[in-house]
Amino acid sequence: MLGARPDPIVYFAALFPLSLAALAIGYAYAVRHSKAEGEKAEWAFGLGQAAVFALIALILGFSFSFAAQRFEERRALVVSEADAIGTAYLRAGFLSRERTLQFRRLLIEYTSTRLAAYAEVADIRAERRSMERGKDLQGLLWIMASNVARRDPRSPFYVDLTRSVIETIDVYDRQEAALNNHVPRPIFGIVVLSTLVGALLLGLTFGRAKAPNALLSAIFCLLFAATVFAIFDLDHPQGGFTQVDVSPLQETLSEMTRAIGSGGSATLPR
């Protein structure tokens, strides 16, 4: 199973008002307890604030980069999976006509289950059924490929076919692991904490100056919440607004389906 992926919009909806609340607390505290301070005190506060904001920016940038890197890895694996399936389809042409058609139809069904698994992330049970069906089809493909390879172990064509099946299974496992590999929760906790601390500091600044700015406060909290949302959305593809592009798999499925319909054992157009 690819795992439950909560909707990232929930985090945005929770973090935005929390940031506003933290900013309001900082402002209220500063208004109530701040005293007239000298130039050195103001300079020290500004320096410390700048250092904290720089650290927050570093944490957010690192987390965003990490999530984006994971997203690119998952997208590249979709291309690798489509290539592996297409190669297996072509190499199935070395089998007898009847076995070629059987193998290729299984491969088409397998590709359909893979696309279904990507589309059903929001429904864990449906996703699990697609994943289990994919595993079953992998077993059938391997049985067909390994049986002909055992009967004629000297044939390089059958060896290549078994290698293609192995590669297809291997890419599947790597993609499943990649989709389950997320930014660690403690790091997300630090990101959220950084967001609230940043809002609190801005509130302190407004409070010390006794010059509230509602518009700037809303923009600041909105941007912070949106940044955390983007990090979480990239880290949980298919579960939010960001989607891993599965068009390579869709194109491979379309080509295989057209090839089967046009001549049974026809090869993929390249």
XYZ file of C-alpha atoms in Angstrom:
270
model
C 0.000 0.000 0.000
C 1.246 3.503 -0.753
C 0.075 4.689 2.579
C -2.500 7.154 3.783
C -1.894 10.666 2.465
C -3.837 13.333 4.351
C -5.057 16.270 2.323
C -2.377 19.013 2.496
C -5.098 21.677 2.437
C -5.972 20.609 5.995
C -2.523 21.690 7.119
C -2.896 25.025 5.370
C -6.332 25.590 6.900
C -4.942 24.832 10.366
C -1.616 26.659 10.085
C -2.921 29.960 8.738
C -5.160 30.788 11.718
C -2.526 29.431 14.123
C 0.028 31.813 12.598
C -2.384 34.720 12.984
C -2.989 33.700 16.594
C 0.762 33.525 17.288
C 1.216 36.962 15.709
C -1.622 38.383 17.797
C -0.109 36.893 20.975
C 3.264 38.428 20.163
C 1.678 41.808 19.530
C -0.381 41.738 22.703
C 2.599 40.696 24.808
C 4.809 43.435 23.362
C 2.166 46.129 23.852
C 1.602 45.129 27.476
C 5.157 44.515 28.618
C 7.427 46.549 26.351
C 9.145 49.559 27.874
C 11.051 52.405 26.412
C 14.452 51.032 25.463
C 17.630 52.552 24.233
C 19.114 52.386 20.790
C 21.391 49.493 21.721
C 18.474 47.397 22.952
C 16.551 48.029 19.766
C 19.634 47.143 17.713
C 20.119 43.916 19.656
C 16.470 42.952 19.211
C 16.628 43.642 15.465
C 19.829 41.626 15.109
C 18.385 38.678 16.992
C 15.190 38.849 14.986
C 17.126 38.881 11.710
C 19.126 35.834 12.836
C 15.981 33.916 13.736
C 14.288 34.783 10.446
C 17.411 33.726 8.543
C 17.342 30.375 10.346
C 13.630 29.971 9.569
C 14.293 30.713 5.893
C 17.069 28.103 5.891
C 14.814 25.474 7.438
C 11.982 26.180 4.999
C 14.335 26.215 2.014
C 15.993 22.947 3.026
C 12.632 21.238 3.588
C 11.250 22.488 0.273
C 14.364 21.336 -1.578
C 14.162 17.904 0.051
C 10.493 17.473 -0.862
C 11.081 18.691 -4.444
C 13.954 16.240 -4.850
C 11.730 13.366 -3.740
C 9.019 14.499 -6.136
C 11.442 14.524 -9.084
C 12.625 11.049 -8.151
C 9.059 9.730 -8.206
C 8.392 11.375 -11.559
C 11.558 9.849 -13.059
C 10.520 6.418 -11.821
C 7.230 6.701 -13.752
C 9.272 7.142 -16.957
C 11.478 4.182 -16.008
C 8.423 2.046 -15.327
C 6.855 2.948 -18.678
C 10.124 2.091 -20.462
C 10.421 -1.239 -18.647
C 6.844 -2.198 -19.526
C 7.291 -1.153 -23.157
C 10.498 -3.192 -23.446
C 8.818 -6.248 -21.944
C 5.979 -5.852 -24.436
C 8.387 -5.802 -27.378
C 10.456 -8.750 -26.139
C 7.304 -10.813 -25.693
C 7.300 -11.044 -29.498
C 9.949 -13.793 -29.225
C 7.339 -16.119 -27.724
C 4.948 -18.197 -29.753
C 1.998 -16.270 -31.160
C -0.438 -17.612 -28.574
C 1.901 -16.925 -25.665
C 2.789 -13.515 -27.083
C -0.856 -12.466 -27.070
C -1.392 -13.871 -23.569
C 1.709 -12.168 -22.191
C 0.919 -8.835 -23.780
C -2.667 -8.846 -22.578
C -1.447 -9.516 -19.053
C 0.986 -6.633 -19.438
C -1.819 -4.325 -20.580
C -3.911 -5.308 -17.579
C -0.913 -4.792 -15.315
C -0.333 -1.280 -16.684
C -4.000 -0.475 -16.112
C -3.700 -1.550 -12.459
C -0.655 0.665 -12.036
C -2.546 3.675 -13.348
C -5.475 2.790 -11.107
C -3.162 2.698 -8.084
C -2.043 6.256 -8.823
C -5.626 7.435 -9.341
C -7.010 5.805 -6.175
C -4.670 7.304 -3.590
C -7.559 9.010 -1.814
C -9.314 5.635 -1.373
C -6.936 3.421 0.608
C -8.964 0.249 0.117
C -9.234 0.710 -3.645
C -5.546 1.529 -3.810
C -4.698 -1.603 -1.876
C -6.793 -3.758 -4.223
C -4.991 -2.308 -7.238
C -1.613 -2.921 -5.625
C -2.485 -6.508 -4.757
C -3.788 -7.140 -8.268
C -0.573 -5.708 -9.649
C 1.446 -8.126 -7.519
C -0.639 -11.046 -8.784
C -0.082 -10.008 -12.399
C 3.635 -9.672 -11.769
C 3.626 -13.292 -10.620
C 1.833 -14.442 -13.769
C 4.209 -12.517 -16.033
C 7.201 -13.990 -14.234
C 5.831 -17.520 -14.484
C 5.363 -17.177 -18.233
C 8.805 -15.657 -18.814
C 10.685 -18.031 -16.513
C 8.987 -21.142 -17.919
C 10.097 -20.466 -21.484
C 13.579 -19.512 -20.254
C 13.910 -22.827 -18.417
C 12.871 -24.785 -21.486
C 15.481 -23.032 -23.617
C 18.084 -21.530 -21.254
C 20.526 -20.867 -24.101
C 18.174 -18.527 -25.911
C 19.256 -14.907 -25.325
C 15.774 -13.745 -26.336
C 14.066 -15.512 -23.458
C 16.766 -14.381 -21.046
C 16.127 -10.799 -22.144
C 12.409 -11.276 -21.589
C 12.951 -12.473 -18.014
C 15.236 -9.501 -17.423
C 12.509 -7.151 -18.626
C 10.021 -8.692 -16.216
C 12.534 -8.397 -13.382
C 13.146 -4.758 -14.265
C 9.401 -4.080 -14.345
C 9.021 -5.579 -10.872
C 12.099 -3.744 -9.607
C 10.836 -0.332 -10.796
C 7.459 -1.079 -9.177
C 9.156 -1.757 -5.834
C 11.312 1.355 -6.096
C 8.292 3.509 -6.925
C 6.315 2.094 -4.017
C 9.236 2.822 -1.692
C 9.613 6.341 -3.134
C 5.931 7.128 -2.634
C 6.249 6.012 0.990
C 9.459 7.941 1.574
C 8.516 11.308 3.042
C 10.131 14.159 4.862
C 10.470 12.872 8.452
C 7.749 14.019 10.806
C 10.178 15.689 13.238
C 11.350 17.916 10.377
C 7.746 18.823 9.592
C 7.288 19.628 13.243
C 10.288 21.963 13.113
C 8.888 23.605 9.961
C 5.549 24.249 11.651
C 7.274 25.502 14.794
C 9.425 27.826 12.696
C 6.326 29.238 11.059
C 4.701 29.991 14.403
C 7.903 31.490 15.816
C 8.210 33.746 12.769
C 4.644 34.958 13.224
C 5.267 35.531 16.923
C 8.373 37.603 16.189
C 6.497 39.748 13.683
C 3.806 40.345 16.276
C 6.474 41.379 18.798
C 7.909 43.808 16.260
C 4.529 45.434 15.602
C 3.813 45.522 19.323
C 7.113 47.146 20.253
C 6.521 49.784 17.586
C 2.855 50.070 18.632
C 2.014 50.081 14.915
C -0.221 47.155 13.973
C -0.509 46.310 10.284
C -3.353 43.898 9.635
C -2.710 43.580 5.901
C 0.997 42.816 6.263
C 0.247 40.396 9.080
C -2.282 38.497 6.946
C 0.093 38.393 3.967
C 2.968 37.151 6.132
C 0.934 34.357 7.724
C -0.615 33.453 4.384
C 2.783 33.090 2.716
C 4.168 31.037 5.590
C 1.163 28.707 5.551
C 1.327 28.438 1.761
C 5.023 27.500 1.920
C 4.361 24.719 4.409
C 1.413 23.593 2.286
C 3.649 23.438 -0.815
C 6.251 21.381 1.043
C 3.645 18.937 2.300
C 1.919 18.762 -1.086
C 5.173 17.942 -2.884
C 5.981 15.341 -0.262
C 2.620 13.588 -0.675
C 2.041 13.409 -4.452
C -1.355 12.301 -5.766
C -2.899 13.216 -2.422
C -3.242 16.947 -2.985
C -2.867 19.484 -5.770
C 0.548 18.289 -6.955
C 0.384 15.178 -9.097
C 3.142 12.928 -10.377
C 2.815 12.953 -14.157
C 1.700 9.470 -15.208
C 1.314 10.352 -18.907
C 4.278 8.085 -19.870
C 2.377 5.110 -18.477
C -0.842 6.265 -20.127
C 0.896 6.604 -23.494
C 2.498 3.181 -23.135
C -0.878 1.656 -22.316
C -2.498 3.353 -25.323
C 0.261 2.160 -27.655
C 0.047 -1.412 -26.379
C -3.724 -1.427 -26.679
C -3.604 -0.080 -30.239
C -0.906 -2.578 -31.202
C -2.902 -5.503 -29.858
C -6.034 -4.326 -31.627
C -4.301 -3.717 -34.934
C -2.725 -7.086 -35.364
C -2.619 -9.132 -32.278
C 1.121 -9.452 -32.091
C 1.960 -6.063 -33.543
C 4.821 -4.172 -31.963
C 4.745 -0.800 -30.312
C 5.305 2.235 -32.474
C 8.525 4.051 -31.550
